[in-house]
mmCIF file of C-alpha atoms and ligand atoms in Angstrom:
data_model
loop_
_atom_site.group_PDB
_atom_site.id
_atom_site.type_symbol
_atom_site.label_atom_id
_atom_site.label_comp_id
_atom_site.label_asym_id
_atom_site.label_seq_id
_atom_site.Cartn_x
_atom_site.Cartn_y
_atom_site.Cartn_z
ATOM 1 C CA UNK N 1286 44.413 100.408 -41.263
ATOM 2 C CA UNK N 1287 42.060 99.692 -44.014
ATOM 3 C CA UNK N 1288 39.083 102.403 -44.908
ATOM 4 C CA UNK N 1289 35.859 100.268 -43.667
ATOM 5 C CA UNK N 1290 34.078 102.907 -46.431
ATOM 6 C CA UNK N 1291 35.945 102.048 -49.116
ATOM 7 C CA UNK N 1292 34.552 98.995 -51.404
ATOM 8 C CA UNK N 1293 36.963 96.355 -52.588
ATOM 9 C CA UNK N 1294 38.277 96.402 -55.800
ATOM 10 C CA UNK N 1295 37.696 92.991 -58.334
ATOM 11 C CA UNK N 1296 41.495 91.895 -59.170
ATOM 12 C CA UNK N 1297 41.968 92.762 -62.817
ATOM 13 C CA UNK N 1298 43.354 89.753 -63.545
ATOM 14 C CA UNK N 1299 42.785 86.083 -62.940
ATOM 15 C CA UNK N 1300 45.461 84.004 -61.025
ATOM 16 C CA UNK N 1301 45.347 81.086 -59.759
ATOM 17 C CA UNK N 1302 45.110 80.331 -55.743
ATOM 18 C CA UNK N 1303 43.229 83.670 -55.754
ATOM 19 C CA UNK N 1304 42.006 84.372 -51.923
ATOM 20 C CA UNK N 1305 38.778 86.425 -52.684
ATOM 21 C CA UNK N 1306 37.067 83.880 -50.487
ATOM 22 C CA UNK N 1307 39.572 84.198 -47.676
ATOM 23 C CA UNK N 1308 39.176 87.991 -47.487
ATOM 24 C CA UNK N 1309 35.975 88.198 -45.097
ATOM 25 C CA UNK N 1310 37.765 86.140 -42.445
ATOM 26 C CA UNK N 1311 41.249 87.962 -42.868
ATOM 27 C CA UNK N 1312 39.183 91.484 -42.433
ATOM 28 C CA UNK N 1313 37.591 90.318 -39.233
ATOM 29 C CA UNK N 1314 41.219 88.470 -38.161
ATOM 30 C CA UNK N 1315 43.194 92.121 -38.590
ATOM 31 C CA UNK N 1316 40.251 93.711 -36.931
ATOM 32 C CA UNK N 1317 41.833 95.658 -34.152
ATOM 33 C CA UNK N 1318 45.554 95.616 -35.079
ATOM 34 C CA UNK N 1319 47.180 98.640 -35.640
ATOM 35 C CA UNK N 1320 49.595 98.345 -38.016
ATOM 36 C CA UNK N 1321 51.351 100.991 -40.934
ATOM 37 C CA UNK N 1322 51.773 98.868 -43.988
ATOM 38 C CA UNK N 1323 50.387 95.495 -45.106
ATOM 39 C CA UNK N 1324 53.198 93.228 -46.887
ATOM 40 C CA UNK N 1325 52.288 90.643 -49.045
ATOM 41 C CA UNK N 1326 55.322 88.771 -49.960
ATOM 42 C CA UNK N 1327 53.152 86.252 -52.247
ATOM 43 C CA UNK N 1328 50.963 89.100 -53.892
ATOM 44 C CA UNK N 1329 49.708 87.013 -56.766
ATOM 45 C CA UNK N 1330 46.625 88.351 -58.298
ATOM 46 C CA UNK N 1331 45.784 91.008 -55.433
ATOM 47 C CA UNK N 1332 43.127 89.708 -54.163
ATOM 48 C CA UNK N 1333 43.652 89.994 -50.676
ATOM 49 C CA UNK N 1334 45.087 94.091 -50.793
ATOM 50 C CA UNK N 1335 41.998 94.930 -52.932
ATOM 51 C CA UNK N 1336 39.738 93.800 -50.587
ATOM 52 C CA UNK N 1337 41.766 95.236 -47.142
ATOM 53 C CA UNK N 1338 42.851 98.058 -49.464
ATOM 54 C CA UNK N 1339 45.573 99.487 -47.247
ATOM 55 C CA UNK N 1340 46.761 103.104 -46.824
ATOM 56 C CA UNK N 1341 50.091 101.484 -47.911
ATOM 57 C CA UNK N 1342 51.604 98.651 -49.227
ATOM 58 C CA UNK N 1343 54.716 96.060 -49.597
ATOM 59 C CA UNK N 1344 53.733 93.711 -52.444
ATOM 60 C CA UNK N 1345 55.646 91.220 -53.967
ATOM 61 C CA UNK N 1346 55.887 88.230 -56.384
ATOM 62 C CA UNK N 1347 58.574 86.323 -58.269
ATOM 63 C CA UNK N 1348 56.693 86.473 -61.686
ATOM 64 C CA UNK N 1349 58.299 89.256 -63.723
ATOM 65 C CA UNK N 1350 55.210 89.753 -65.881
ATOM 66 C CA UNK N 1351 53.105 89.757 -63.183
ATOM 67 C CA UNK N 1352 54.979 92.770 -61.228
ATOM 68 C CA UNK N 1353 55.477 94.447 -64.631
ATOM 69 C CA UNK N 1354 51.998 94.715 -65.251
ATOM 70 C CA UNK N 1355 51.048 96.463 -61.313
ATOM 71 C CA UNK N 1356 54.129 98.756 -62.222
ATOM 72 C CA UNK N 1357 52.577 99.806 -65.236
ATOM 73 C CA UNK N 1358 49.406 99.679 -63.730
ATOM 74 C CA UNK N 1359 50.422 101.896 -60.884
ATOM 75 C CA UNK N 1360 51.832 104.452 -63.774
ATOM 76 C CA UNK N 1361 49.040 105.310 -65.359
ATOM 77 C CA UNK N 1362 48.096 102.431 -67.838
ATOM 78 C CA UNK N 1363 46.015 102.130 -70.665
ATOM 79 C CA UNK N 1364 45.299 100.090 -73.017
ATOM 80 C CA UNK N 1365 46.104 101.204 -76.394
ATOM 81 C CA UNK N 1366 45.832 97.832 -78.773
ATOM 82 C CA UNK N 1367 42.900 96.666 -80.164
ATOM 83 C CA UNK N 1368 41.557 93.473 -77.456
ATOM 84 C CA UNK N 1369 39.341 91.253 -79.290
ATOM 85 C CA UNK N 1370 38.278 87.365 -78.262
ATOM 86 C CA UNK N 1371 39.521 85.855 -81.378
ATOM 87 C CA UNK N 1372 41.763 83.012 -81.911
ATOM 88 C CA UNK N 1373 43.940 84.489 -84.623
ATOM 89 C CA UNK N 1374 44.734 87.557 -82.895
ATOM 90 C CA UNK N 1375 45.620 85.357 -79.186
ATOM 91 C CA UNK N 1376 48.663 83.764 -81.410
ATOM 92 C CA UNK N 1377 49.831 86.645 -83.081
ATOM 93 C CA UNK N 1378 49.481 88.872 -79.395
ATOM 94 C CA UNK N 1379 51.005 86.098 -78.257
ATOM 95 C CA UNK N 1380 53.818 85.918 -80.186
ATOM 96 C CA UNK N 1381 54.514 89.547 -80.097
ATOM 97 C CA UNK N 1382 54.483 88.827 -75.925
ATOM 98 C CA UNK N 1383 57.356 86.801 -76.245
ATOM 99 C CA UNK N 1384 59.605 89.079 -78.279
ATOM 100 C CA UNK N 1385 58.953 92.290 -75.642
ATOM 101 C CA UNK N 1386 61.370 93.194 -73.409
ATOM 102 C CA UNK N 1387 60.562 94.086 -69.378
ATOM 103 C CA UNK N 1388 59.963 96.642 -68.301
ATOM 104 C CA UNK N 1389 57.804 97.452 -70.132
ATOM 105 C CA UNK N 1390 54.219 98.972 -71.129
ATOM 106 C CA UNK N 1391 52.941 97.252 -74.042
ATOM 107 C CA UNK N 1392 54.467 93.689 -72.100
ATOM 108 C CA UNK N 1393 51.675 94.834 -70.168
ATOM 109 C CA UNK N 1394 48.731 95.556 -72.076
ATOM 110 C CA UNK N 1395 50.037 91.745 -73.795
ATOM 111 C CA UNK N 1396 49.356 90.610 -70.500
ATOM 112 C CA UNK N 1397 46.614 91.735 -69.754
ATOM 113 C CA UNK N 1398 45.168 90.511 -72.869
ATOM 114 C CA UNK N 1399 46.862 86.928 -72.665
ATOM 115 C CA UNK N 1400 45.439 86.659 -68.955
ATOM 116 C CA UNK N 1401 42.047 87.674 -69.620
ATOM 117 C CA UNK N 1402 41.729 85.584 -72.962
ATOM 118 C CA UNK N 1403 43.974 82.785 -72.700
ATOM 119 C CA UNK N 1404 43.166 79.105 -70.870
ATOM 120 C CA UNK N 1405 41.741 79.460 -67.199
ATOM 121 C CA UNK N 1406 43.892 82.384 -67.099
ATOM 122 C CA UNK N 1407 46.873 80.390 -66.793
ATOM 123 C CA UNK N 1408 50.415 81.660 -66.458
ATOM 124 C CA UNK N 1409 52.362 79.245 -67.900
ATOM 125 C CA UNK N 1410 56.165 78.985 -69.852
ATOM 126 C CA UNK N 1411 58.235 76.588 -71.969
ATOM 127 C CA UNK N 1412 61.671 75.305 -71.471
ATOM 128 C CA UNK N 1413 62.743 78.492 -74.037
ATOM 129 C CA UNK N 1414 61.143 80.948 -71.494
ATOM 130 C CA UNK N 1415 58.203 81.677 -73.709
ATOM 131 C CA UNK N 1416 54.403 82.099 -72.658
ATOM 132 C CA UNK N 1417 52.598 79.343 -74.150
ATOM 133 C CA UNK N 1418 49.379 78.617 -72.905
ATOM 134 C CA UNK N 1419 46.429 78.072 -75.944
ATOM 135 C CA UNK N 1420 43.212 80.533 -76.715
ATOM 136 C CA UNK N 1421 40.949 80.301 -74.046
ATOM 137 C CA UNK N 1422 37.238 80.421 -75.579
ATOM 138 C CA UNK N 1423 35.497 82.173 -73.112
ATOM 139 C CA UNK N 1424 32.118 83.280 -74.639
ATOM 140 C CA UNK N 1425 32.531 86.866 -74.022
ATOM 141 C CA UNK N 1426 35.346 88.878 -71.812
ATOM 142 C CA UNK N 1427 34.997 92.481 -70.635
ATOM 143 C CA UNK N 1428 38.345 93.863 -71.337
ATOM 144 C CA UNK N 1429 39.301 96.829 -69.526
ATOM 145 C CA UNK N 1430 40.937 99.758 -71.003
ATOM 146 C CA UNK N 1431 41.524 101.848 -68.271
ATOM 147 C CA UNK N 1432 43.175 101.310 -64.911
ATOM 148 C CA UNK N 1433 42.736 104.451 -63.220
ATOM 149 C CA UNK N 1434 40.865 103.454 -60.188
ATOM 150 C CA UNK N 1435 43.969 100.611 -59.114
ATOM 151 C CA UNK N 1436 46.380 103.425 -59.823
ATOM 152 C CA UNK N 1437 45.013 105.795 -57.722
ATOM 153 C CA UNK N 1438 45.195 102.977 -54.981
ATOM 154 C CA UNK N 1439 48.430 101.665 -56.044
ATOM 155 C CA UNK N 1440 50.601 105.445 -55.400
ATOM 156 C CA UNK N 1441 51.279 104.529 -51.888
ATOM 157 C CA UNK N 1442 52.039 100.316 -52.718
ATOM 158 C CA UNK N 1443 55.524 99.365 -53.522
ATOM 159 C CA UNK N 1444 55.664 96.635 -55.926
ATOM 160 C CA UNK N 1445 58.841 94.087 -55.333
ATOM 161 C CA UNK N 1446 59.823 91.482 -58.194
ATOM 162 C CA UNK N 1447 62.133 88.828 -56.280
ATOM 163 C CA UNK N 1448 61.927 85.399 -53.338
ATOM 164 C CA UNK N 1449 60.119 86.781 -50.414
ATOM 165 C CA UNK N 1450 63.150 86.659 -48.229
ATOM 166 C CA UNK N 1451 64.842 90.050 -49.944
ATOM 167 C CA UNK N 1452 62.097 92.097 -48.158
ATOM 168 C CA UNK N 1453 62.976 94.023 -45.641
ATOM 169 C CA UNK N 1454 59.747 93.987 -43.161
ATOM 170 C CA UNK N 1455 59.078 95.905 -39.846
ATOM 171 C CA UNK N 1456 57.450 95.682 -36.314
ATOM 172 C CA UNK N 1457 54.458 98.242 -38.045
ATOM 173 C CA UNK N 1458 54.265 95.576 -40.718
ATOM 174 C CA UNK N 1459 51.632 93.386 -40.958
ATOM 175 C CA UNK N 1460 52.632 90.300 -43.236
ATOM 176 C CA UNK N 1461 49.822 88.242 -44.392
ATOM 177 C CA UNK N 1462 51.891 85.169 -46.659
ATOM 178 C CA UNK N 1463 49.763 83.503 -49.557
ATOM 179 C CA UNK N 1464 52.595 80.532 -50.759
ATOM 180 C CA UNK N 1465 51.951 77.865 -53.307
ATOM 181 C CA UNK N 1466 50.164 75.348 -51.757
ATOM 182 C CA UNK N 1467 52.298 72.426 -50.345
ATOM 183 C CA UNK N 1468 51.476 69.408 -51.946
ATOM 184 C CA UNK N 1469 52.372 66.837 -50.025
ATOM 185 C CA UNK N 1470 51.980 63.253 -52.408
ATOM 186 C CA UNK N 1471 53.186 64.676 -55.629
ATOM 187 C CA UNK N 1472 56.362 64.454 -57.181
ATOM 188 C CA UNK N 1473 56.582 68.058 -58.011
ATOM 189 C CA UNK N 1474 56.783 71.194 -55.954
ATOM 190 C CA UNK N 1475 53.486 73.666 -57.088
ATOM 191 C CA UNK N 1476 55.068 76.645 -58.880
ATOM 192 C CA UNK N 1477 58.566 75.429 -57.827
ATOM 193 C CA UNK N 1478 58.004 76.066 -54.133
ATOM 194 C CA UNK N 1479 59.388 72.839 -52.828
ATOM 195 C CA UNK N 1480 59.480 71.859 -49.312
ATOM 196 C CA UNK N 1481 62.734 73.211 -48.494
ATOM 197 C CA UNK N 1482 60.656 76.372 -49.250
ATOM 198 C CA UNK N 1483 57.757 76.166 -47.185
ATOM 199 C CA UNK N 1484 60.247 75.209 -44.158
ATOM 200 C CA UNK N 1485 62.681 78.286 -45.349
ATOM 201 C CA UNK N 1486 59.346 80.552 -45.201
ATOM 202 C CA UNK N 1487 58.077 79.469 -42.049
ATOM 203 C CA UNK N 1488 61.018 80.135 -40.146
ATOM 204 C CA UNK N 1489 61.044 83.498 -41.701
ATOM 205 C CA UNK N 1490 57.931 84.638 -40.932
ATOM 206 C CA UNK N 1491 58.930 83.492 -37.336
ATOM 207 C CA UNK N 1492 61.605 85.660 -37.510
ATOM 208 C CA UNK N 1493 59.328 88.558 -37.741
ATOM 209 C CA UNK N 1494 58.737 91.620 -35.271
ATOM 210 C CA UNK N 1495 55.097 92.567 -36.251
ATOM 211 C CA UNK N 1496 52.297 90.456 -36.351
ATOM 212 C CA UNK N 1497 51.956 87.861 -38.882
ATOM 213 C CA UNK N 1498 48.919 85.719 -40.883
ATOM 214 C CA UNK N 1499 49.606 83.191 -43.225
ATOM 215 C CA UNK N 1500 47.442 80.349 -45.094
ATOM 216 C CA UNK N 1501 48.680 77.300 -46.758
ATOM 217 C CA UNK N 1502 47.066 73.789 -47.676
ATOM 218 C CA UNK N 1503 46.399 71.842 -44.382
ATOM 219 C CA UNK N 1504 48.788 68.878 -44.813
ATOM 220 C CA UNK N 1505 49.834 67.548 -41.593
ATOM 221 C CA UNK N 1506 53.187 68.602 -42.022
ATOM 222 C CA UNK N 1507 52.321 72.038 -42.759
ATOM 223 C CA UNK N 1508 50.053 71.614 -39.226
ATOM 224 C CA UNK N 1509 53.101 70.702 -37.623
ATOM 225 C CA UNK N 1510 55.222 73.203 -38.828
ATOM 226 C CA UNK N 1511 53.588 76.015 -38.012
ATOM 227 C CA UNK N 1512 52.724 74.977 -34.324
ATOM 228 C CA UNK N 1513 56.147 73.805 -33.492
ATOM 229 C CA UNK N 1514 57.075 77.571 -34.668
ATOM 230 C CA UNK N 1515 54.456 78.921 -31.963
ATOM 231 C CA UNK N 1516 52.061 80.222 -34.700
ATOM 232 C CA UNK N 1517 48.329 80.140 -33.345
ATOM 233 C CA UNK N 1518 46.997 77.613 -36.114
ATOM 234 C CA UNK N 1519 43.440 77.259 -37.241
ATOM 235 C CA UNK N 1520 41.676 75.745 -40.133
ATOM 236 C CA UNK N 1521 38.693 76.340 -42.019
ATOM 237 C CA UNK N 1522 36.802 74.929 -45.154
ATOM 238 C CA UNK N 1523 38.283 76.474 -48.821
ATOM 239 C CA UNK N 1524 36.228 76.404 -52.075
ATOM 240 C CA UNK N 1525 35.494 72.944 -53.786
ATOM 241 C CA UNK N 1526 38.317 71.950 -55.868
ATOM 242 C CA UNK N 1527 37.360 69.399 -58.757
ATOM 243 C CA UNK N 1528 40.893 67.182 -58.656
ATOM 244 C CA UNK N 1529 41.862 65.306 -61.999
ATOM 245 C CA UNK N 1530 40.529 62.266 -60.249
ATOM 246 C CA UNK N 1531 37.166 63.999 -60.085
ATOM 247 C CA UNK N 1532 37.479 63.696 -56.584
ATOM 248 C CA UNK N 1533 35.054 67.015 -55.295
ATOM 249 C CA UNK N 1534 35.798 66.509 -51.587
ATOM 250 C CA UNK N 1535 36.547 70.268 -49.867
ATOM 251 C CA UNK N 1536 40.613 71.026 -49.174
ATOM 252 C CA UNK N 1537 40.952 72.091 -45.601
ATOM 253 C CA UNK N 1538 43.007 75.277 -45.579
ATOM 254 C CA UNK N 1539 45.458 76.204 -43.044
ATOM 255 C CA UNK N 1540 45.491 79.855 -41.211
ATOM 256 C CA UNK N 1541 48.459 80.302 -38.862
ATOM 257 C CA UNK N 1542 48.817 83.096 -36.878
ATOM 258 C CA UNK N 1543 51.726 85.068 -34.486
ATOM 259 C CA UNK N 1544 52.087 88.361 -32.899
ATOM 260 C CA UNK N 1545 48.108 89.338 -33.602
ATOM 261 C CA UNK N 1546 47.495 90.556 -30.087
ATOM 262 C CA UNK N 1547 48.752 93.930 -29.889
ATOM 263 C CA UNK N 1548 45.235 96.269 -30.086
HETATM 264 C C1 SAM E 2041 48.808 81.254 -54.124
HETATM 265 S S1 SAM E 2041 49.507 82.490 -55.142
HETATM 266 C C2 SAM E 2041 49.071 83.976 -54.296
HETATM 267 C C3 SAM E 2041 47.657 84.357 -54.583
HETATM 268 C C4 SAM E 2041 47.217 85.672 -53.993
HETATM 269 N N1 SAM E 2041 47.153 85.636 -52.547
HETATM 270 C C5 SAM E 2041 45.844 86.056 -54.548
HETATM 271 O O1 SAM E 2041 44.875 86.180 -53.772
HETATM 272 O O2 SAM E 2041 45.742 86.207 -55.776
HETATM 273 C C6 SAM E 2041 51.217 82.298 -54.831
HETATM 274 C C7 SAM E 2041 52.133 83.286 -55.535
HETATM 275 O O3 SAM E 2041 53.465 83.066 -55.080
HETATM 276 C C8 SAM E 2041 54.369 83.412 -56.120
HETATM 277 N N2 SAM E 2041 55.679 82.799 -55.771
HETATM 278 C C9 SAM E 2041 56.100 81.507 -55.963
HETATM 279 N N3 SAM E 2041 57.331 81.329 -55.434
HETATM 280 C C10 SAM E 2041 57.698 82.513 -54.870
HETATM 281 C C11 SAM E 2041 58.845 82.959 -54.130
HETATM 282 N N4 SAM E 2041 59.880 82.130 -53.870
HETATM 283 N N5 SAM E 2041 58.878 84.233 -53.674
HETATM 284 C C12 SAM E 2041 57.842 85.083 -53.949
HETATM 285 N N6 SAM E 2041 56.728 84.731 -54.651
HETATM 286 C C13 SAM E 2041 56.654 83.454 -55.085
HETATM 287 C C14 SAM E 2041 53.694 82.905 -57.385
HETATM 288 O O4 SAM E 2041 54.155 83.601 -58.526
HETATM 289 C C15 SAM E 2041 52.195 83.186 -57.062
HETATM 290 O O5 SAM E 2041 51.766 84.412 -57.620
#
């Protein structure tokens, strides 16, 4: 059960589909369930765990950097190269990024660096397998050089590179899932995660003994997905997105539910 003294942590790096805004209502939702271990299988930038901030933890992600860096994080990390917001430096950090090998420390403190300086804090590759998102000019950034207070938190979290169907979960789980959104009228999947994913993922988290939150876009099919699986589904209003279009209209998010009554 989370510590209702302790005060949530700021994720130390940006990521996109970040649920810092979904937090309050997934505190109140959990409010009551007894559970041993929160697993995220779609931990993304944290946000969620350093809010709830667990006694312990099941978090993973199928970004390699992304789980190198809470690895290294969780070891005792610091920052040892010189972080500056300059354009020449992005490139050449940039370039020394994409020669390091995981796992890894300094991949980390590159990452770090990239993610806090780099476009929208974009995680982005080329066909080669190389990071290649452009400077990010941000007026000013307040790097970090010390992770101590996440490590400290992160002794008792397991960190899991891989799909979410390797983990191994339990009834004294509780699993809240965070997927890439399902975009229903595009021609590509967000992030890969195609359709065949989000069907794959639902049935999974069916599958599962302890009690179970997830959130997704609110397409109609994900509606229907969800409550032909049973899940208790619910939706609420998520931050304004500005679309390409310019459209500024609110996205409608999706929280589905099972297994949430045990006290
Ligand atoms: C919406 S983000 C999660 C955001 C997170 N809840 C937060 O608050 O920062 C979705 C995450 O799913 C990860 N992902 C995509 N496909 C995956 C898969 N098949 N298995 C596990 N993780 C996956 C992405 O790398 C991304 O970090």
């Amino acid at each position: 059960m989370p510590d209702p003294a302790i005060a949530p942590l700021k994720p130390p790096l940006k990521w996109a589909g970040g649920k810092r805004w979904l937090a309050p209502k997934l505190q109140e939702l959990v409010q009551g369930i007894t559970y041993d271990r929160l697993v995220e299988p779609f931990c993304g930038g944290l946000a969620v765990t350093l809010s709830l901030q667990p006694k312990r933890a099941l978090l993973n992600d199928i970004n390699p950097h992304l789980i190198n860096f809470y690895q290294q994080v969780k070891a005792g990390l610091e920052i040892t190269i010189p972080l500056e917001n300059d354009s020449d430096l992005y490139y050449q950090y940039r370039q020394a990024f994409n020669q390091t090998e995981l796992p890894s420390a300094l991949s980390a403190q590159y990452f770090y660096y990239l993610n806090r300086t780099g476009f929208n804090g974009l995680c982005r590759f080329n066909s080669k397998g190389e990071f290649n998102v452009p400077f990010g000019r941000y007026k000013t950034i307040h790097y970090r050089y010390d992770f101590s207070d996440y490590s400290q938190l992160f002794q008792d979290y397991q960190f899991y590179l891989g799909d979410f169907d390797q983990l191994v979960v339990g009834k004294q789980d509780l699993i809240y899932a965070d997927p890439p959104y399902d975009v229903e009228f595009r021609q590509y999947a967000k992030e890969g995660f195609t359709w065949d994913d989000q069907v794959r993922l639902a049935q999974w988290l069916a599958s599962a003994t302890g009690p179970v939150i997830t959130s997704n876009q609110a397409t109609p099919r994900v509606l229907e997905l969800y409550q032909a699986l049973g899940f208790q589904v619910m939706t609420c209003l998520a931050p304004r997105r500005i679309a390409c279009n310019g459209d500024r209209s609110p996205a409608l998010e999706m929280i589905a539910m099972k297994g949430m009554s045990q006290a």
